[in-house]
mmCIF file of C-alpha atoms and ligand atoms in Angstrom:
data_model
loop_
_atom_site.group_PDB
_atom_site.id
_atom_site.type_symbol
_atom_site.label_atom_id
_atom_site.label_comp_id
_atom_site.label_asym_id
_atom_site.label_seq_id
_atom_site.Cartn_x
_atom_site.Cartn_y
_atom_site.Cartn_z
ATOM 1 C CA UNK A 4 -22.107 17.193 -5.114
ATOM 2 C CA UNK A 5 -22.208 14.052 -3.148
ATOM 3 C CA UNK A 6 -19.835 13.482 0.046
ATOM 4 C CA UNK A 7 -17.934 10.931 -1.419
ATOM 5 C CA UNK A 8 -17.088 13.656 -4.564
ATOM 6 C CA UNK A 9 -16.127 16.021 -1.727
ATOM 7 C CA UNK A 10 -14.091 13.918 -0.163
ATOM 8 C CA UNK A 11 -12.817 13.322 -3.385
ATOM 9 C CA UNK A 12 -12.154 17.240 -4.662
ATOM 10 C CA UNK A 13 -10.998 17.831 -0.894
ATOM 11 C CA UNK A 14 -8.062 15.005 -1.262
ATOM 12 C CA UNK A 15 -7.304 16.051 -5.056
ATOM 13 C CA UNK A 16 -7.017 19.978 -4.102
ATOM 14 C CA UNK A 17 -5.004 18.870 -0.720
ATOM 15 C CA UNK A 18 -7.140 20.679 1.394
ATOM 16 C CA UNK A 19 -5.536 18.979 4.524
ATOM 17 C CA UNK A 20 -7.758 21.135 7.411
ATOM 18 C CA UNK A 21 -11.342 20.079 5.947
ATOM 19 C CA UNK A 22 -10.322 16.466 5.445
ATOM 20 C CA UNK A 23 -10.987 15.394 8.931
ATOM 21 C CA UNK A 24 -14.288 16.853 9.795
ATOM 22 C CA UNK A 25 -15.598 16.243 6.065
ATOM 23 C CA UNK A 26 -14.558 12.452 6.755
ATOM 24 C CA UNK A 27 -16.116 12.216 10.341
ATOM 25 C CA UNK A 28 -18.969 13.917 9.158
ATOM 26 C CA UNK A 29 -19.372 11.285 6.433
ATOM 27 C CA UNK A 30 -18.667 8.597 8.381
ATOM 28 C CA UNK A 31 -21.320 10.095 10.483
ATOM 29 C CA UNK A 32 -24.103 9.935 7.676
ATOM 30 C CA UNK A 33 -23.627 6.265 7.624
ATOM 31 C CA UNK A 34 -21.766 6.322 4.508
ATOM 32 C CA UNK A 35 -19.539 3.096 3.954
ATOM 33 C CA UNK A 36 -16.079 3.324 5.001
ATOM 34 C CA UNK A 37 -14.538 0.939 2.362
ATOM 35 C CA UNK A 38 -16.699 3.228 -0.425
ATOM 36 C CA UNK A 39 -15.177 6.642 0.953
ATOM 37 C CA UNK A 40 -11.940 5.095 0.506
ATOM 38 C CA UNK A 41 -12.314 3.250 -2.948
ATOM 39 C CA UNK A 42 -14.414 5.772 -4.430
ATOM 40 C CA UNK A 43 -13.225 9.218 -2.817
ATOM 41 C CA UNK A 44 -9.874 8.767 -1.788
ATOM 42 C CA UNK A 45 -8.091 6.195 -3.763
ATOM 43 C CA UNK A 46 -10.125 7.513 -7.056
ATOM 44 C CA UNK A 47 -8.357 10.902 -6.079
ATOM 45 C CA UNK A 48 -5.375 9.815 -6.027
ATOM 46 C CA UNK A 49 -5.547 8.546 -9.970
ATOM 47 C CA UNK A 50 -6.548 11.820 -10.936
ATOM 48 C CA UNK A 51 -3.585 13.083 -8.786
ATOM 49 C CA UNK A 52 -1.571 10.901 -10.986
ATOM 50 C CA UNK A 53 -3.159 11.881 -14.404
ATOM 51 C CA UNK A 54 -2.801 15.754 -13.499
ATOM 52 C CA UNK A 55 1.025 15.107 -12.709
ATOM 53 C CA UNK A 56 1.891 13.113 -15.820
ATOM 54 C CA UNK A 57 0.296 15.768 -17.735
ATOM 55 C CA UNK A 58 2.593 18.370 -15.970
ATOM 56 C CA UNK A 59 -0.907 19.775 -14.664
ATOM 57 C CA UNK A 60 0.461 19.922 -10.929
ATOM 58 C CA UNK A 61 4.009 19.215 -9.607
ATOM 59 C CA UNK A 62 5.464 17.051 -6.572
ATOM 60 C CA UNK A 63 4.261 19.718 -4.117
ATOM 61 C CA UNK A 64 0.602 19.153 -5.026
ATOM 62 C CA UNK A 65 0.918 15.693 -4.836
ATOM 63 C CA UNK A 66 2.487 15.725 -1.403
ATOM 64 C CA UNK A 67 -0.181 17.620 -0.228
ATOM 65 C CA UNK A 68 -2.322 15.621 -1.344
ATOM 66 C CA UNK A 69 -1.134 12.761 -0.272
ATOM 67 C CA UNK A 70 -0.787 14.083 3.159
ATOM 68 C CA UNK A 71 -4.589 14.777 3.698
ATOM 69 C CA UNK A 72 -5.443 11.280 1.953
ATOM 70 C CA UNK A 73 -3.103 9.752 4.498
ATOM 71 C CA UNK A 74 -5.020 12.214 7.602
ATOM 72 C CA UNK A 75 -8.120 10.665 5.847
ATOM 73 C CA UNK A 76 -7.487 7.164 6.413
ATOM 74 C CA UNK A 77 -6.579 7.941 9.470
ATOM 75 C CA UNK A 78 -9.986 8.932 10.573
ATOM 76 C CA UNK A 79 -11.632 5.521 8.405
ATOM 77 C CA UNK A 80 -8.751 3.456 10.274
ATOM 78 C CA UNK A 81 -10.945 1.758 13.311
ATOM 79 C CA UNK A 82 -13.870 1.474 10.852
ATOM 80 C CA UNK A 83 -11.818 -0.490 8.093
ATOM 81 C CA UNK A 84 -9.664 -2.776 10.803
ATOM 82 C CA UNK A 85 -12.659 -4.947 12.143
ATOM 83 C CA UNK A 86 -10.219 -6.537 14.505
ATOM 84 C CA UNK A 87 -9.807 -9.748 13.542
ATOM 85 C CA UNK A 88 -10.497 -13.190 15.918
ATOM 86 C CA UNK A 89 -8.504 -15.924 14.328
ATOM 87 C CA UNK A 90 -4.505 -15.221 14.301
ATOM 88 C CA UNK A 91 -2.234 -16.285 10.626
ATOM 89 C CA UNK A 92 1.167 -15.367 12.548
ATOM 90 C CA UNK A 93 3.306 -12.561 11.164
ATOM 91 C CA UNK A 94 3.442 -10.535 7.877
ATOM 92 C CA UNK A 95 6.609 -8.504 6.895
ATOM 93 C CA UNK A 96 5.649 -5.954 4.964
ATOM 94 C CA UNK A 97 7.881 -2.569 3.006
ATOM 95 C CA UNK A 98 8.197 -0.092 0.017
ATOM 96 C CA UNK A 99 11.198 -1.246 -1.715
ATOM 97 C CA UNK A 100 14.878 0.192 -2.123
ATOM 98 C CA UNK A 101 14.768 3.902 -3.813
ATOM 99 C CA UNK A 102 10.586 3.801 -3.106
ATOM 100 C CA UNK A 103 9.066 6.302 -0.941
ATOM 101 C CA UNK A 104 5.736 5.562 -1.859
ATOM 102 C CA UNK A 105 3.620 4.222 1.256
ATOM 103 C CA UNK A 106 0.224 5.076 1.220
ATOM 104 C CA UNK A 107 -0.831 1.630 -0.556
ATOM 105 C CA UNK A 108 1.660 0.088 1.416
ATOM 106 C CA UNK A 109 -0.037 1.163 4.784
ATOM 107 C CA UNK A 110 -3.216 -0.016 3.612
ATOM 108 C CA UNK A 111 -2.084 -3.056 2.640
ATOM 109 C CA UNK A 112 -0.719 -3.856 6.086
ATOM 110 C CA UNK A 113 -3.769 -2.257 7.715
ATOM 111 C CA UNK A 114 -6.078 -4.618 6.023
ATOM 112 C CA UNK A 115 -3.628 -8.054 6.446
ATOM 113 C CA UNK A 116 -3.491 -6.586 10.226
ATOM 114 C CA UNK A 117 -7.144 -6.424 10.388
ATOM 115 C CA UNK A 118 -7.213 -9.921 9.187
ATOM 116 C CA UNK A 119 -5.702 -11.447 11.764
ATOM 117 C CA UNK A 120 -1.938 -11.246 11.091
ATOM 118 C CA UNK A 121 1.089 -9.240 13.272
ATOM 119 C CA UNK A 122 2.397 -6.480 11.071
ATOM 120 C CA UNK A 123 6.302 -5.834 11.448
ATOM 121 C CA UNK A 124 6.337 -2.886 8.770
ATOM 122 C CA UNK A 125 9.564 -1.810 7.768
ATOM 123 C CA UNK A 126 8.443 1.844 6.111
ATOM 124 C CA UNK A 127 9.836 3.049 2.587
ATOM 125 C CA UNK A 128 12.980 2.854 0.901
ATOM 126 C CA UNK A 129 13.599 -1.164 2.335
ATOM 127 C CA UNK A 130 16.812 -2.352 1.621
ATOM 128 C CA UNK A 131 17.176 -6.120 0.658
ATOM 129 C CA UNK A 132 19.747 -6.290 3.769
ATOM 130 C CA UNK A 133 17.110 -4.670 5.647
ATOM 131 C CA UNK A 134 14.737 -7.314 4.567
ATOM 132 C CA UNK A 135 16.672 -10.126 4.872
ATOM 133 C CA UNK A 136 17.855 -9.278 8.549
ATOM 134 C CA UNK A 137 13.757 -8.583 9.519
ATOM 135 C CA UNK A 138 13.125 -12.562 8.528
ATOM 136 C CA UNK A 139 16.348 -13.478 10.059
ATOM 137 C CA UNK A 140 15.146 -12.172 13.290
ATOM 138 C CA UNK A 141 11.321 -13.260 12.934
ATOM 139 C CA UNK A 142 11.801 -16.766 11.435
ATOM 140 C CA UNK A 143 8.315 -17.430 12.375
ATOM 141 C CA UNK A 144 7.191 -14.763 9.351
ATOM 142 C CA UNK A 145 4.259 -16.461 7.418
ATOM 143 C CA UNK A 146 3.875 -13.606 4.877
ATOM 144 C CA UNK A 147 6.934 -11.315 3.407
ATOM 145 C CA UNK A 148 5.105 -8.244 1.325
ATOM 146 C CA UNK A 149 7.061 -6.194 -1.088
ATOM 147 C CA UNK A 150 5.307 -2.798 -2.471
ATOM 148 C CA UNK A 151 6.284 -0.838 -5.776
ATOM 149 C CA UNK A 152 4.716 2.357 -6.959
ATOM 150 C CA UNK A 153 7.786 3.501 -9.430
ATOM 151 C CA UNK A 154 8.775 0.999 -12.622
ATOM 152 C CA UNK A 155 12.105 2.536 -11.464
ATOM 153 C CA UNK A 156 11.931 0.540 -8.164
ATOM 154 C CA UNK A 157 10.793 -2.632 -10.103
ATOM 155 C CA UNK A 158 14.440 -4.160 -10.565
ATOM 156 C CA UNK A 159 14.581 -3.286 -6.870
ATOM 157 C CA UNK A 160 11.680 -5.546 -5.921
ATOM 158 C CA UNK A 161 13.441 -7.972 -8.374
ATOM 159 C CA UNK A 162 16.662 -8.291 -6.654
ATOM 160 C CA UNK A 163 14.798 -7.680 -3.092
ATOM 161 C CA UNK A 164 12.693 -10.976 -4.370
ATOM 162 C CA UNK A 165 15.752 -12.766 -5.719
ATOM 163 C CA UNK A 166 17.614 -12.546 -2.312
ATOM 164 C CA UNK A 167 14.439 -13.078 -0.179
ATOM 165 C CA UNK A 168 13.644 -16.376 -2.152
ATOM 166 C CA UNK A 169 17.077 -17.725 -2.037
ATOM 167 C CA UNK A 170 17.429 -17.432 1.861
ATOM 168 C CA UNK A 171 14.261 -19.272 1.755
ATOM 169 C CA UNK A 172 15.675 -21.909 -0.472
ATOM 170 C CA UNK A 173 18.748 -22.320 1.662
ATOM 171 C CA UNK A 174 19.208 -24.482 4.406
ATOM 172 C CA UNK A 175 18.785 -21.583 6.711
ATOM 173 C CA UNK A 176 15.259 -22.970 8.688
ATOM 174 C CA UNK A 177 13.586 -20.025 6.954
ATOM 175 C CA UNK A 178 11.616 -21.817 4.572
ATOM 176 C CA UNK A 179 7.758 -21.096 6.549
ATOM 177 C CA UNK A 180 6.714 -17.825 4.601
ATOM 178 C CA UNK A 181 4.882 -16.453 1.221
ATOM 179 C CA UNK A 182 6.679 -14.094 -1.073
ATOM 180 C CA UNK A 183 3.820 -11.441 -2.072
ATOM 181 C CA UNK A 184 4.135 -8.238 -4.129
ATOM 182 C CA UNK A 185 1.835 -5.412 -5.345
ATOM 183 C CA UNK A 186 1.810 -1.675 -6.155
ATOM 184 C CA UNK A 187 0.169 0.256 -9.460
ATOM 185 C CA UNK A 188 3.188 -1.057 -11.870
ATOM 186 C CA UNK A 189 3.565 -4.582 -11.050
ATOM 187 C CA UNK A 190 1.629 -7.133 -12.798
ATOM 188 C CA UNK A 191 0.582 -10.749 -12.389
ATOM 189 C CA UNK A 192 3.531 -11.567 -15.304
ATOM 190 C CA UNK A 193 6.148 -9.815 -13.305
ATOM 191 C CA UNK A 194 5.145 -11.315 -10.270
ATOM 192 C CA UNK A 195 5.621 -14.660 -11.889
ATOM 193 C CA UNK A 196 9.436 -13.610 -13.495
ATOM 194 C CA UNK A 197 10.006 -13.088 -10.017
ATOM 195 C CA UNK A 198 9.362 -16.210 -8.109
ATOM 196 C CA UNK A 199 6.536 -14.184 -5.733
ATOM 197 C CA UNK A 200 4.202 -16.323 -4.816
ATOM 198 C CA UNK A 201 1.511 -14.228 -4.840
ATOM 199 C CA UNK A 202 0.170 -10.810 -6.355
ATOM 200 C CA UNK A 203 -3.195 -8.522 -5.955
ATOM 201 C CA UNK A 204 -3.809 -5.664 -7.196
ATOM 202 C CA UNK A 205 -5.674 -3.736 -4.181
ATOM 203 C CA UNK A 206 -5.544 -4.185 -0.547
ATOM 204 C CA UNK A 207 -9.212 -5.680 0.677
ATOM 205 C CA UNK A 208 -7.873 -8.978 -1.751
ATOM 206 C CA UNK A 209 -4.643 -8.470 -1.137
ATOM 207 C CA UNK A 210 -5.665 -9.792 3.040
ATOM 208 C CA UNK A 211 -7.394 -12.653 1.337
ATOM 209 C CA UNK A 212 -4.619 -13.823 -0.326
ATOM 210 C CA UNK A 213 -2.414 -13.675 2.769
ATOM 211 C CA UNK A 214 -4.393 -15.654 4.358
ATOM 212 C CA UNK A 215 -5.142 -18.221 1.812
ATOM 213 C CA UNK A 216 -1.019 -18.781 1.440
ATOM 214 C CA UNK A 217 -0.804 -18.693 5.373
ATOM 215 C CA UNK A 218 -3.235 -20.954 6.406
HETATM 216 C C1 B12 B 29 1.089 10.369 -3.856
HETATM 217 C C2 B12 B 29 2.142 10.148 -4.888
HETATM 218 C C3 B12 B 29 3.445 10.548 -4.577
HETATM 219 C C4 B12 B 29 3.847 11.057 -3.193
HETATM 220 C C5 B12 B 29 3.989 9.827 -2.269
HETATM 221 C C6 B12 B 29 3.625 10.141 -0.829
HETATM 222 C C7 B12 B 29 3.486 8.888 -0.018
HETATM 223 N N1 B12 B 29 3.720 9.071 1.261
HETATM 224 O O1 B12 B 29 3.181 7.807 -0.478
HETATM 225 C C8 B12 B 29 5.205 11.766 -3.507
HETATM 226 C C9 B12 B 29 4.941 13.227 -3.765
HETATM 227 C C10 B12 B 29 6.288 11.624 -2.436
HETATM 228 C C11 B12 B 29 5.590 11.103 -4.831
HETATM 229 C C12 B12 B 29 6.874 11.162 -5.326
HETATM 230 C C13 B12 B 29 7.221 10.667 -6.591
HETATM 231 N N2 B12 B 29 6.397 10.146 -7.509
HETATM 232 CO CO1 B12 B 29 4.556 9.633 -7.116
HETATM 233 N N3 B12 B 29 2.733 9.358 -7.071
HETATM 234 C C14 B12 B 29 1.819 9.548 -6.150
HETATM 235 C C15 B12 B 29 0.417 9.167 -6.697
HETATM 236 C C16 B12 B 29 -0.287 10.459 -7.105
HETATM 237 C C17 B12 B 29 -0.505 8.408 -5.770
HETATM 238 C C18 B12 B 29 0.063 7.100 -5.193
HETATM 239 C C19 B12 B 29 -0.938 6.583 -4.187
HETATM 240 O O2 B12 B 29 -0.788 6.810 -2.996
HETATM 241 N N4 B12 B 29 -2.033 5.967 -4.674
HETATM 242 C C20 B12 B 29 -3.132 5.499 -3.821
HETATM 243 C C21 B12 B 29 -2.821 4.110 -3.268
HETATM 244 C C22 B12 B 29 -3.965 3.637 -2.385
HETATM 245 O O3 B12 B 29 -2.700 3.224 -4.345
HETATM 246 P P1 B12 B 29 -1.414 2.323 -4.604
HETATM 247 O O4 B12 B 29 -0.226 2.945 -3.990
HETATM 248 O O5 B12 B 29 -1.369 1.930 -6.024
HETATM 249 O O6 B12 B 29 -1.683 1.012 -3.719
HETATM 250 C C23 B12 B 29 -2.702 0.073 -3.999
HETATM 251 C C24 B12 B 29 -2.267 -1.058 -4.941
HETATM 252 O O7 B12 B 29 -1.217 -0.706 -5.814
HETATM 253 C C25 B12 B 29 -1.960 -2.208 -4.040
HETATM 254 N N5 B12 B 29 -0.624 -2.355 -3.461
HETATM 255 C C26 B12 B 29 0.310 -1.427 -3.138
HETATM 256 N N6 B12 B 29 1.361 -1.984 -2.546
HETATM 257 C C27 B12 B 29 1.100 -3.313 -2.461
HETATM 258 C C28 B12 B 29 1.850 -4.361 -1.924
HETATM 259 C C29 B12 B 29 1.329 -5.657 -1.980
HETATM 260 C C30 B12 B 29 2.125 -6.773 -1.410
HETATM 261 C C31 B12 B 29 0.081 -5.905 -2.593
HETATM 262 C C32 B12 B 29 -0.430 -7.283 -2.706
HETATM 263 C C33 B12 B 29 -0.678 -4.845 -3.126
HETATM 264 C C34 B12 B 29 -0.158 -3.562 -3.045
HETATM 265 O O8 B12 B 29 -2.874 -2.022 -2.983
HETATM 266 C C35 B12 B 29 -2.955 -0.625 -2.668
HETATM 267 C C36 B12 B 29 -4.256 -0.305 -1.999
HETATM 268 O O9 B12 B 29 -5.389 -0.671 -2.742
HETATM 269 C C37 B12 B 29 0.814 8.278 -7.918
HETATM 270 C C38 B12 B 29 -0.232 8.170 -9.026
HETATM 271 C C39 B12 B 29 -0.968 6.870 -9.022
HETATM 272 N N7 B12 B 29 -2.049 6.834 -9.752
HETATM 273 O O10 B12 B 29 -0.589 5.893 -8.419
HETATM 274 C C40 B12 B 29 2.136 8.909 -8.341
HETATM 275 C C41 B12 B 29 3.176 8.099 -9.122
HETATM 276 C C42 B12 B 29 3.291 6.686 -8.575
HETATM 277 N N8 B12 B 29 4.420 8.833 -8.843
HETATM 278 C C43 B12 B 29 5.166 8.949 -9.878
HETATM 279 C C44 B12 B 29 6.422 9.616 -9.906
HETATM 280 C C45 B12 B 29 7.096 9.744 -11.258
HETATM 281 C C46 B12 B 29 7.010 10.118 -8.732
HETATM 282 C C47 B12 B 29 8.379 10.815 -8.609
HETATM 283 C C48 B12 B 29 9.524 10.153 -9.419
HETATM 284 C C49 B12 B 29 8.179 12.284 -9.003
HETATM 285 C C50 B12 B 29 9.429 13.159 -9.017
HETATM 286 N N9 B12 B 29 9.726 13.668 -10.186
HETATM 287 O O11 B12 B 29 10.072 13.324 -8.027
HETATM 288 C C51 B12 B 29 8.637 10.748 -7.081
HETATM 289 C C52 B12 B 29 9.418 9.482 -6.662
HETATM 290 C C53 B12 B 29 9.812 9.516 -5.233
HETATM 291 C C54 B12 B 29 10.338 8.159 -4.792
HETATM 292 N N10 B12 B 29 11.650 7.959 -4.834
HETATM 293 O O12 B12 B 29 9.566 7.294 -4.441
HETATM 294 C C55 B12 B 29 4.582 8.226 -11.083
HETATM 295 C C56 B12 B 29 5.256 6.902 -11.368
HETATM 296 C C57 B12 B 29 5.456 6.665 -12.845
HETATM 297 C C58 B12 B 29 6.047 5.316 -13.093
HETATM 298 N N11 B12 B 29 5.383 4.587 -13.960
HETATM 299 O O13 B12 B 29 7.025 4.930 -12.558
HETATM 300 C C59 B12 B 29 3.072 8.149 -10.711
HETATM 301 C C60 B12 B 29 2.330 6.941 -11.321
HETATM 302 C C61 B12 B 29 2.416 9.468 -11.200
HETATM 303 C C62 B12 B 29 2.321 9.580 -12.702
HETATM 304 N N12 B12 B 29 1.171 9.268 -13.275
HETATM 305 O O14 B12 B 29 3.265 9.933 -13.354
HETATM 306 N N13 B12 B 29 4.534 10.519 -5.427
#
């Protein structure tokens, strides 16, 4: 079995005391961070998915295993932020209202941070108030991202997006930032039906496109 299919098994089994060395150790063989993550972690993570929906394993074994994905990012972390040169000002970024998902989420704002941009993340379960009054108090935001993992949590994003574009609209001085949203349910269509002005569907392009409606 390759390391990368370890990594894999290790994440998908939640096997959170072997994550760390196995990681380091890969890291270690030269092996390229962005792969272990694409290709062991994040490919975990579907199968995660496809084992729940077919009643397989239950929310335990998916916390689990999301808690030794998230210990193995930790460990790719300073290998996946290159620390960026240039600065695009700040990003807002949060898992909307009713959401607790947050492991795309934090590499979403990992990568935009490693692009060049100041992070204000907000965590899970974002209120609109709580977004609204986070743009209120950074009016120099160039980038507001909104992250759904639930189709439950869409009209959420909807409503978040509704209120975040009409503060925009108003004559409030708040009109210098890019609505972007993500996260496995949302498409480019909704995206669109919700005035965002942006959408990717995975992190790495989701730091281009920040900085492509920043700059
Ligand atoms: C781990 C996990 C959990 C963990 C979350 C832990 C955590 N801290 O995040 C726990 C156990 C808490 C959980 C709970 C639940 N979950 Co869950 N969960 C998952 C699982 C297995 C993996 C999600 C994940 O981390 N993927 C890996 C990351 C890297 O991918 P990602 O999140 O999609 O993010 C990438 C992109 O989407 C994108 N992206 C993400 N956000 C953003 C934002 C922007 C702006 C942009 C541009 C891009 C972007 O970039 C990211 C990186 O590449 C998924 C299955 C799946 N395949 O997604 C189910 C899944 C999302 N969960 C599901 C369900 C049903 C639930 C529960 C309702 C279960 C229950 N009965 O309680 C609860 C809901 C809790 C809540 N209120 O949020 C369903 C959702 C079904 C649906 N269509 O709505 C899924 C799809 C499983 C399934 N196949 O049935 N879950």
């Amino acid at each position: 079995m390759s390391k990368i299919d370890e990594i894999a098994q290790v994440i998908e089994t939640g096997k959170l005391k072997i994550i760390e060395p196995l990681v380091t150790e890969a890291l270690g063989e030269g092996l390229d961070p962005l792969e272990i993550l694409n290709e062991g972690m994040i490919k975990a993570m579907g199968i995660v998915g496809e084992k729940f929906q077919k009643s397989e394993i239950f929310v335990p074994e998916m916390l689990v295993a999301a808690k030794t994905m998230k210990k193995g990012v930790e460990i790719l972390k300073p290998k996946l932020a290159a620390g960026a040169t240039t600065s695009f000002g700040k990003c807002i970024i949060g898992t909307v209202h009713g959401d607790l998902h947050d492991i795309g989420k934090n590499l979403v704002s990992l990568m935009i941070e490693s692009a060049g941009f100041a992070v204000l993340d907000l965590g899970v379960d974002v209120t609109t108030d709580a977004f609204i009054a986070a743009i209120k108090s950074n009016p120099d935001t160039k980038i507001v991202a909104l992250s759904a993992l639930l189709t439950t949590t869409m009209p959420a994003m909807k409503d978040t997006a509704a209120a975040i574009l009409d503060l925009r609209s108003a004559a409030s001085g708040l009109s210098g930032f890019k609505l972007v949203v993500g996260g496995a349910p949302i498409t480019e269509e909704f995206a669109r039906q919700i005035g965002a002005d942006g959408y990717t569907t995975d992190a790495a392009s989701a730091a281009v496109l920040a900085k492509k409606l920043a700059g």
